[in-house]
Amino acid sequence: MAKNLTLSCEFFPPKTEKGIANLSAVREKLVPLKPEFFSVTFGAGGSTQDNTMDAVIDIQNQHAVTNIDAAPHLSCVGSSAERIRTLLDTYRNNDIHRIVALRGDLPSGMQAPGDFRYANELVEFIRAETGDFFTIEVAAYPEVHPQAQSAEDDLINFKRKVDAGANSAITQYFYNIDAYRYFVDNCQKHGIDIPIIPGIMPINNFTQLARFSANCGAEIPRWLRKKLEAFYDDSASMNAFTVDFLTDFTQQLIDLGVPGIHFYTMNKVDPTLTICDRLGLIK
Ligand code: FAD
């Protein structure tokens, strides 16, 4: 295993008893990866925010046994400073020391911008309120955030989050190594020196992935799109292909010298576990 390579896994908060039991079983199977943290997403302006709290407290309660940190995502759009302060207090009282700080996207039709416009303002607020208590991760976009005026503007805006006190960044998923390489080079030229951890997104359902990618600005390269389309409803063959592809892709990232790998698990054990097993990442 590459020296000092950190792993982390992301989950979404389950809403039902069945979902909670499933996530608990998934987490247990991923413990052998010894990830640095398990993170849980947070629905901006949504009704699942209490589920995020429950899930991270559950992760943190097992910290003494697993040594895996809990990292709640926290999106600020549509939120008041008072609400964020309350959440930070609750995390602190539960000994949670990590936060993935985001702007978030409000569900369509919802307006209320709240007290924060951008994630850099949230990072500033967390530092002002809690000093160095939290390790703060922020989002980065090797293929440029869809609302950015330009790649250069996006990089400057990314730097604002770093200057505000972010410790590390996790990227939006991408399937084009050059985009990551170019982005990291450019960050270095702009004096950004925090770790930029690539996010790996599994491919389970091509239609869903294509729709999501169009919204978040992640490109599916033409060759990959054609390949995935050709599987039609043969999900077994598609899964076998995508695990091979993602294993190879992750290895290429490790060869580049990335500081870590973040898996968007989609609350499933595989392909995360299989990829890590094949690459000898199980410690
Ligand atoms: P920002 O960094 O604020 O950037 C948003 C846009 O505004 C960019 O185009 C940027 O260039 C521009 N911008 C930033 N700062 C300024 C400024 N000061 N002035 C002018 N323009 C500016 N969403 C959720 O709702 N919940 C989650 O749990 C969640 N988890 C995520 C985890 C990861 C690892 C990633 C990569 C994304 C996640 N998202 C989540 C999605 C994220 O919230 C969206 O991509 C959102 O549109 C942008 O969030 P951000 O924190 O990157 O925003």
mmCIF file of C-alpha atoms in Angstrom, residues 1-280:
data_model
loop_
_atom_site.group_PDB
_atom_site.id
_atom_site.type_symbol
_atom_site.label_atom_id
_atom_site.label_comp_id
_atom_site.label_asym_id
_atom_site.label_seq_id
_atom_site.Cartn_x
_atom_site.Cartn_y
_atom_site.Cartn_z
ATOM 1 C CA MET A 1 0.000 0.000 0.000
ATOM 2 C CA ALA A 2 1.195 3.503 -0.856
ATOM 3 C CA LYS A 3 2.811 5.189 2.121
ATOM 4 C CA ASN A 4 0.512 7.546 4.065
ATOM 5 C CA LEU A 5 -2.441 6.994 1.725
ATOM 6 C CA THR A 6 -5.603 7.739 3.694
ATOM 7 C CA LEU A 7 -8.988 6.252 2.928
ATOM 8 C CA SER A 8 -12.437 7.607 3.722
ATOM 9 C CA CYS A 9 -15.970 6.474 2.963
ATOM 10 C CA GLU A 10 -19.112 8.514 2.430
ATOM 11 C CA PHE A 11 -22.700 7.469 3.168
ATOM 12 C CA PHE A 12 -26.089 9.095 2.836
ATOM 13 C CA PRO A 13 -28.310 9.186 5.933
ATOM 14 C CA PRO A 14 -30.846 6.362 5.987
ATOM 15 C CA LYS A 15 -34.476 7.283 6.625
ATOM 16 C CA THR A 16 -35.998 3.947 7.601
ATOM 17 C CA GLU A 17 -35.256 1.242 10.164
ATOM 18 C CA LYS A 18 -34.288 -1.067 7.307
ATOM 19 C CA GLY A 19 -31.922 1.563 5.878
ATOM 20 C CA ILE A 20 -30.349 2.114 9.303
ATOM 21 C CA ALA A 21 -29.745 -1.621 9.753
ATOM 22 C CA ASN A 22 -28.304 -1.855 6.228
ATOM 23 C CA LEU A 23 -25.903 1.037 6.817
ATOM 24 C CA SER A 24 -24.753 -0.449 10.077
ATOM 25 C CA ALA A 25 -23.955 -3.753 8.313
ATOM 26 C CA VAL A 26 -22.191 -1.921 5.449
ATOM 27 C CA ARG A 27 -20.052 0.070 7.858
ATOM 28 C CA GLU A 28 -19.059 -3.033 9.738
ATOM 29 C CA LYS A 29 -17.796 -4.627 6.515
ATOM 30 C CA LEU A 30 -15.824 -1.494 5.632
ATOM 31 C CA VAL A 31 -14.103 -1.201 9.039
ATOM 32 C CA PRO A 32 -11.201 -3.452 7.887
ATOM 33 C CA LEU A 33 -10.203 -0.712 5.409
ATOM 34 C CA LYS A 34 -9.315 1.330 8.503
ATOM 35 C CA PRO A 35 -10.530 4.531 6.890
ATOM 36 C CA GLU A 36 -9.646 7.785 8.566
ATOM 37 C CA PHE A 37 -13.316 8.763 8.660
ATOM 38 C CA PHE A 38 -16.828 7.800 7.686
ATOM 39 C CA SER A 39 -18.758 10.831 6.455
ATOM 40 C CA VAL A 40 -22.511 11.297 6.168
ATOM 41 C CA THR A 41 -24.146 13.676 3.697
ATOM 42 C CA PHE A 42 -26.522 16.448 4.712
ATOM 43 C CA GLY A 43 -29.526 17.533 2.660
ATOM 44 C CA ALA A 44 -29.457 21.296 2.141
ATOM 45 C CA GLY A 45 -32.817 22.708 3.223
ATOM 46 C CA GLY A 46 -34.123 19.173 3.470
ATOM 47 C CA SER A 47 -35.869 17.010 6.009
ATOM 48 C CA THR A 48 -33.075 14.450 6.447
ATOM 49 C CA GLN A 49 -30.800 16.585 8.605
ATOM 50 C CA ASP A 50 -31.751 14.786 11.832
ATOM 51 C CA ASN A 51 -30.917 11.494 10.119
ATOM 52 C CA THR A 52 -27.414 12.832 9.442
ATOM 53 C CA MET A 53 -27.044 13.663 13.116
ATOM 54 C CA ASP A 54 -28.233 10.203 14.196
ATOM 55 C CA ALA A 55 -25.917 8.449 11.729
ATOM 56 C CA VAL A 56 -22.787 10.361 12.738
ATOM 57 C CA ILE A 57 -23.457 9.935 16.435
ATOM 58 C CA ASP A 58 -23.815 6.205 15.809
ATOM 59 C CA ILE A 59 -20.441 6.200 13.990
ATOM 60 C CA GLN A 60 -18.805 8.254 16.737
ATOM 61 C CA ASN A 61 -20.187 5.976 19.466
ATOM 62 C CA GLN A 62 -18.156 3.145 17.948
ATOM 63 C CA HIS A 63 -14.975 5.193 17.725
ATOM 64 C CA ALA A 64 -13.430 3.525 20.797
ATOM 65 C CA VAL A 65 -13.629 0.175 18.978
ATOM 66 C CA THR A 66 -13.065 1.193 15.337
ATOM 67 C CA ASN A 67 -10.834 4.270 15.675
ATOM 68 C CA ILE A 68 -12.750 5.732 12.719
ATOM 69 C CA ASP A 69 -13.818 9.385 12.992
ATOM 70 C CA ALA A 70 -17.336 10.520 12.182
ATOM 71 C CA ALA A 71 -17.524 13.427 9.740
ATOM 72 C CA PRO A 72 -20.903 15.054 9.247
ATOM 73 C CA HIS A 73 -21.350 17.029 6.044
ATOM 74 C CA LEU A 74 -22.746 20.458 6.808
ATOM 75 C CA SER A 75 -24.257 22.583 4.057
ATOM 76 C CA CYS A 76 -25.033 26.194 4.829
ATOM 77 C CA VAL A 77 -27.288 27.409 2.015
ATOM 78 C CA GLY A 78 -30.717 28.373 3.344
ATOM 79 C CA SER A 79 -29.516 28.069 6.937
ATOM 80 C CA SER A 80 -29.212 30.633 9.691
ATOM 81 C CA ALA A 81 -26.039 31.231 11.685
ATOM 82 C CA GLU A 82 -27.997 30.253 14.801
ATOM 83 C CA ARG A 83 -28.936 26.867 13.326
ATOM 84 C CA ILE A 84 -25.330 26.166 12.279
ATOM 85 C CA ARG A 85 -24.118 27.198 15.731
ATOM 86 C CA THR A 86 -26.519 24.722 17.343
ATOM 87 C CA LEU A 87 -25.320 21.918 15.072
ATOM 88 C CA LEU A 88 -21.675 22.722 15.810
ATOM 89 C CA ASP A 89 -22.411 22.658 19.550
ATOM 90 C CA THR A 90 -24.105 19.279 19.255
ATOM 91 C CA TYR A 91 -21.176 17.847 17.293
ATOM 92 C CA ARG A 92 -18.710 19.203 19.827
ATOM 93 C CA ASN A 93 -20.720 17.799 22.720
ATOM 94 C CA ASN A 94 -20.569 14.404 21.028
ATOM 95 C CA ASP A 95 -16.804 14.634 20.578
ATOM 96 C CA ILE A 96 -17.053 14.855 16.791
ATOM 97 C CA HIS A 97 -13.981 16.666 15.496
ATOM 98 C CA ARG A 98 -14.444 16.634 11.724
ATOM 99 C CA ILE A 99 -16.781 18.448 9.368
ATOM 100 C CA VAL A 100 -17.205 18.427 5.601
ATOM 101 C CA ALA A 101 -18.223 22.066 5.045
ATOM 102 C CA LEU A 102 -20.303 22.821 1.968
ATOM 103 C CA ARG A 103 -22.572 25.388 0.467
ATOM 104 C CA GLY A 104 -25.054 22.763 -0.754
ATOM 105 C CA ASP A 105 -27.818 23.161 -3.327
ATOM 106 C CA LEU A 106 -31.330 24.062 -2.313
ATOM 107 C CA PRO A 107 -34.060 21.793 -3.682
ATOM 108 C CA SER A 108 -35.687 23.407 -6.757
ATOM 109 C CA GLY A 109 -38.416 25.850 -5.812
ATOM 110 C CA MET A 110 -36.850 26.622 -2.441
ATOM 111 C CA GLN A 111 -35.469 30.140 -2.114
ATOM 112 C CA ALA A 112 -34.322 31.570 1.248
ATOM 113 C CA PRO A 113 -30.561 32.028 0.830
ATOM 114 C CA GLY A 114 -30.067 32.270 4.631
ATOM 115 C CA ASP A 115 -27.051 33.791 6.390
ATOM 116 C CA PHE A 116 -24.393 32.208 4.159
ATOM 117 C CA ARG A 117 -23.875 32.531 0.421
ATOM 118 C CA TYR A 118 -20.821 30.375 -0.155
ATOM 119 C CA ALA A 119 -18.903 27.625 1.576
ATOM 120 C CA ASN A 120 -15.942 29.915 2.361
ATOM 121 C CA GLU A 121 -18.293 31.897 4.622
ATOM 122 C CA LEU A 122 -19.246 28.691 6.431
ATOM 123 C CA VAL A 123 -15.591 27.735 6.928
ATOM 124 C CA GLU A 124 -14.884 31.229 8.295
ATOM 125 C CA PHE A 125 -17.842 30.932 10.643
ATOM 126 C CA ILE A 126 -16.784 27.516 11.943
ATOM 127 C CA ARG A 127 -13.261 28.797 12.632
ATOM 128 C CA ALA A 128 -14.563 31.969 14.309
ATOM 129 C CA GLU A 129 -16.952 29.992 16.519
ATOM 130 C CA THR A 130 -14.861 26.945 17.330
ATOM 131 C CA GLY A 131 -11.216 27.764 16.585
ATOM 132 C CA ASP A 132 -9.231 24.659 15.716
ATOM 133 C CA PHE A 133 -11.638 22.169 17.257
ATOM 134 C CA PHE A 134 -12.709 20.772 13.878
ATOM 135 C CA THR A 135 -10.698 19.360 11.012
ATOM 136 C CA ILE A 136 -12.520 20.886 8.040
ATOM 137 C CA GLU A 137 -12.830 19.249 4.632
ATOM 138 C CA VAL A 138 -14.234 21.202 1.690
ATOM 139 C CA ALA A 139 -15.305 20.296 -1.853
ATOM 140 C CA ALA A 140 -13.098 20.730 -4.932
ATOM 141 C CA TYR A 141 -13.997 20.442 -8.607
ATOM 142 C CA PRO A 142 -11.324 19.191 -11.032
ATOM 143 C CA GLU A 143 -13.828 19.571 -13.893
ATOM 144 C CA VAL A 144 -15.068 22.994 -12.627
ATOM 145 C CA HIS A 145 -18.231 23.604 -10.597
ATOM 146 C CA PRO A 146 -21.205 24.024 -12.968
ATOM 147 C CA GLN A 147 -22.087 27.506 -11.668
ATOM 148 C CA ALA A 148 -18.550 28.903 -11.884
ATOM 149 C CA GLN A 149 -17.951 31.740 -14.364
ATOM 150 C CA SER A 150 -14.666 30.132 -15.410
ATOM 151 C CA ALA A 151 -12.122 27.552 -14.295
ATOM 152 C CA GLU A 152 -9.924 30.381 -13.005
ATOM 153 C CA ASP A 153 -12.778 31.880 -10.951
ATOM 154 C CA ASP A 154 -13.574 28.477 -9.516
ATOM 155 C CA LEU A 155 -9.970 28.012 -8.452
ATOM 156 C CA ILE A 156 -9.921 31.438 -6.791
ATOM 157 C CA ASN A 157 -13.149 30.533 -5.000
ATOM 158 C CA PHE A 158 -11.640 27.214 -3.922
ATOM 159 C CA LYS A 159 -8.668 29.150 -2.518
ATOM 160 C CA ARG A 160 -11.063 31.318 -0.477
ATOM 161 C CA LYS A 161 -12.129 28.149 1.385
ATOM 162 C CA VAL A 162 -8.522 27.178 2.000
ATOM 163 C CA ASP A 163 -7.643 30.690 3.198
ATOM 164 C CA ALA A 164 -10.668 30.584 5.505
ATOM 165 C CA GLY A 165 -9.184 27.551 7.238
ATOM 166 C CA ALA A 166 -10.005 24.326 5.382
ATOM 167 C CA ASN A 167 -7.562 21.528 6.194
ATOM 168 C CA SER A 168 -8.204 19.269 3.237
ATOM 169 C CA ALA A 169 -10.437 18.872 0.174
ATOM 170 C CA ILE A 170 -12.428 16.046 -1.374
ATOM 171 C CA THR A 171 -13.112 16.252 -5.079
ATOM 172 C CA GLN A 172 -16.305 15.830 -6.977
ATOM 173 C CA TYR A 173 -16.036 12.528 -8.797
ATOM 174 C CA PHE A 174 -14.453 12.464 -12.234
ATOM 175 C CA TYR A 175 -13.473 9.768 -14.729
ATOM 176 C CA ASN A 176 -10.685 11.672 -16.410
ATOM 177 C CA ILE A 177 -7.303 11.515 -14.688
ATOM 178 C CA ASP A 178 -5.945 14.506 -16.628
ATOM 179 C CA ALA A 179 -8.612 16.766 -15.140
ATOM 180 C CA TYR A 180 -7.397 15.911 -11.627
ATOM 181 C CA ARG A 181 -3.715 16.185 -12.532
ATOM 182 C CA TYR A 182 -4.193 19.566 -14.198
ATOM 183 C CA PHE A 183 -6.329 20.842 -11.311
ATOM 184 C CA VAL A 184 -3.781 19.856 -8.666
ATOM 185 C CA ASP A 185 -0.927 21.444 -10.682
ATOM 186 C CA ASN A 186 -2.936 24.629 -10.989
ATOM 187 C CA CYS A 187 -3.714 24.637 -7.252
ATOM 188 C CA GLN A 188 0.000 24.403 -6.507
ATOM 189 C CA LYS A 189 0.660 27.343 -8.822
ATOM 190 C CA HIS A 190 -1.906 29.335 -6.810
ATOM 191 C CA GLY A 191 -0.236 28.432 -3.518
ATOM 192 C CA ILE A 192 -2.906 25.937 -2.442
ATOM 193 C CA ASP A 193 -1.102 23.252 -0.521
ATOM 194 C CA ILE A 194 -3.785 21.289 1.333
ATOM 195 C CA PRO A 195 -4.334 17.617 0.407
ATOM 196 C CA ILE A 196 -6.815 17.237 -2.472
ATOM 197 C CA ILE A 197 -8.355 13.795 -2.142
ATOM 198 C CA PRO A 198 -10.013 12.344 -5.242
ATOM 199 C CA GLY A 199 -13.575 11.078 -4.808
ATOM 200 C CA ILE A 200 -14.392 7.750 -6.450
ATOM 201 C CA MET A 201 -17.979 7.236 -7.555
ATOM 202 C CA PRO A 202 -19.159 3.684 -8.231
ATOM 203 C CA ILE A 203 -21.173 3.088 -11.378
ATOM 204 C CA ASN A 204 -24.304 1.082 -10.579
ATOM 205 C CA ASN A 205 -26.919 2.516 -12.895
ATOM 206 C CA PHE A 206 -25.917 4.311 -16.068
ATOM 207 C CA THR A 207 -29.126 6.354 -16.484
ATOM 208 C CA GLN A 208 -28.912 7.695 -12.943
ATOM 209 C CA LEU A 209 -25.206 8.420 -13.262
ATOM 210 C CA ALA A 210 -25.706 10.286 -16.558
ATOM 211 C CA ARG A 211 -28.464 12.434 -15.045
ATOM 212 C CA PHE A 212 -26.476 13.194 -11.899
ATOM 213 C CA SER A 213 -23.303 13.919 -13.873
ATOM 214 C CA ALA A 214 -25.144 16.414 -16.087
ATOM 215 C CA ASN A 215 -26.256 18.310 -12.957
ATOM 216 C CA CYS A 216 -22.985 18.327 -11.077
ATOM 217 C CA GLY A 217 -20.742 18.960 -14.067
ATOM 218 C CA ALA A 218 -18.841 15.644 -13.979
ATOM 219 C CA GLU A 219 -18.007 14.422 -17.446
ATOM 220 C CA ILE A 220 -18.460 10.818 -18.492
ATOM 221 C CA PRO A 221 -15.862 10.373 -21.269
ATOM 222 C CA ARG A 222 -17.375 9.346 -24.612
ATOM 223 C CA TRP A 223 -15.631 5.955 -24.686
ATOM 224 C CA LEU A 224 -16.938 5.130 -21.205
ATOM 225 C CA ARG A 225 -20.468 6.335 -21.973
ATOM 226 C CA LYS A 226 -20.560 4.200 -25.149
ATOM 227 C CA LYS A 227 -19.274 1.185 -23.266
ATOM 228 C CA LEU A 228 -21.818 1.588 -20.437
ATOM 229 C CA GLU A 229 -24.716 2.212 -22.839
ATOM 230 C CA ALA A 230 -23.923 -1.003 -24.664
ATOM 231 C CA PHE A 231 -24.622 -3.119 -21.556
ATOM 232 C CA TYR A 232 -28.356 -2.162 -21.724
ATOM 233 C CA ASP A 233 -29.912 -4.092 -18.821
ATOM 234 C CA ASP A 234 -27.089 -6.604 -18.379
ATOM 235 C CA SER A 235 -26.191 -5.307 -14.948
ATOM 236 C CA ALA A 236 -23.944 -8.254 -14.048
ATOM 237 C CA SER A 237 -21.612 -7.569 -16.999
ATOM 238 C CA MET A 238 -21.737 -3.841 -16.368
ATOM 239 C CA ASN A 239 -20.815 -4.302 -12.704
ATOM 240 C CA ALA A 240 -17.903 -6.575 -13.610
ATOM 241 C CA PHE A 241 -16.639 -4.020 -16.125
ATOM 242 C CA THR A 242 -17.036 -1.014 -13.828
ATOM 243 C CA VAL A 243 -15.226 -2.702 -10.942
ATOM 244 C CA ASP A 244 -12.302 -3.467 -13.283
ATOM 245 C CA PHE A 245 -12.372 0.077 -14.611
ATOM 246 C CA LEU A 246 -12.535 1.727 -11.172
ATOM 247 C CA THR A 247 -9.818 -0.525 -9.773
ATOM 248 C CA ASP A 248 -7.522 0.480 -12.605
ATOM 249 C CA PHE A 249 -8.549 4.134 -12.269
ATOM 250 C CA THR A 250 -7.846 4.142 -8.521
ATOM 251 C CA GLN A 251 -4.462 2.511 -9.119
ATOM 252 C CA GLN A 252 -3.604 5.246 -11.632
ATOM 253 C CA LEU A 253 -4.474 7.868 -9.014
ATOM 254 C CA ILE A 254 -2.310 6.141 -6.427
ATOM 255 C CA ASP A 255 0.535 6.046 -8.971
ATOM 256 C CA LEU A 256 0.158 9.814 -9.325
ATOM 257 C CA GLY A 257 0.871 10.082 -5.600
ATOM 258 C CA VAL A 258 -2.563 11.181 -4.359
ATOM 259 C CA PRO A 259 -2.717 11.753 -0.578
ATOM 260 C CA GLY A 260 -5.860 9.653 -0.145
ATOM 261 C CA ILE A 261 -8.947 8.147 -1.728
ATOM 262 C CA HIS A 262 -12.528 8.998 -0.780
ATOM 263 C CA PHE A 263 -15.198 6.476 -1.741
ATOM 264 C CA TYR A 264 -18.753 7.578 -2.440
ATOM 265 C CA THR A 265 -20.120 4.242 -1.269
ATOM 266 C CA MET A 266 -23.827 4.866 -1.974
ATOM 267 C CA ASN A 267 -24.364 2.808 1.219
ATOM 268 C CA LYS A 268 -23.072 -0.342 -0.460
ATOM 269 C CA VAL A 269 -20.106 -2.526 0.480
ATOM 270 C CA ASP A 270 -19.122 -3.038 -3.130
ATOM 271 C CA PRO A 271 -17.391 -1.940 -5.227
ATOM 272 C CA THR A 272 -15.451 -0.105 -2.462
ATOM 273 C CA LEU A 273 -14.373 -3.269 -0.668
ATOM 274 C CA THR A 274 -13.490 -5.184 -3.845
ATOM 275 C CA ILE A 275 -11.447 -2.288 -5.240
ATOM 276 C CA CYS A 276 -9.522 -1.936 -1.973
ATOM 277 C CA ASP A 277 -8.998 -5.673 -1.740
ATOM 278 C CA ARG A 278 -7.647 -5.904 -5.292
ATOM 279 C CA LEU A 279 -5.302 -2.976 -4.708
ATOM 280 C CA GLY A 280 -3.994 -4.315 -1.402
#
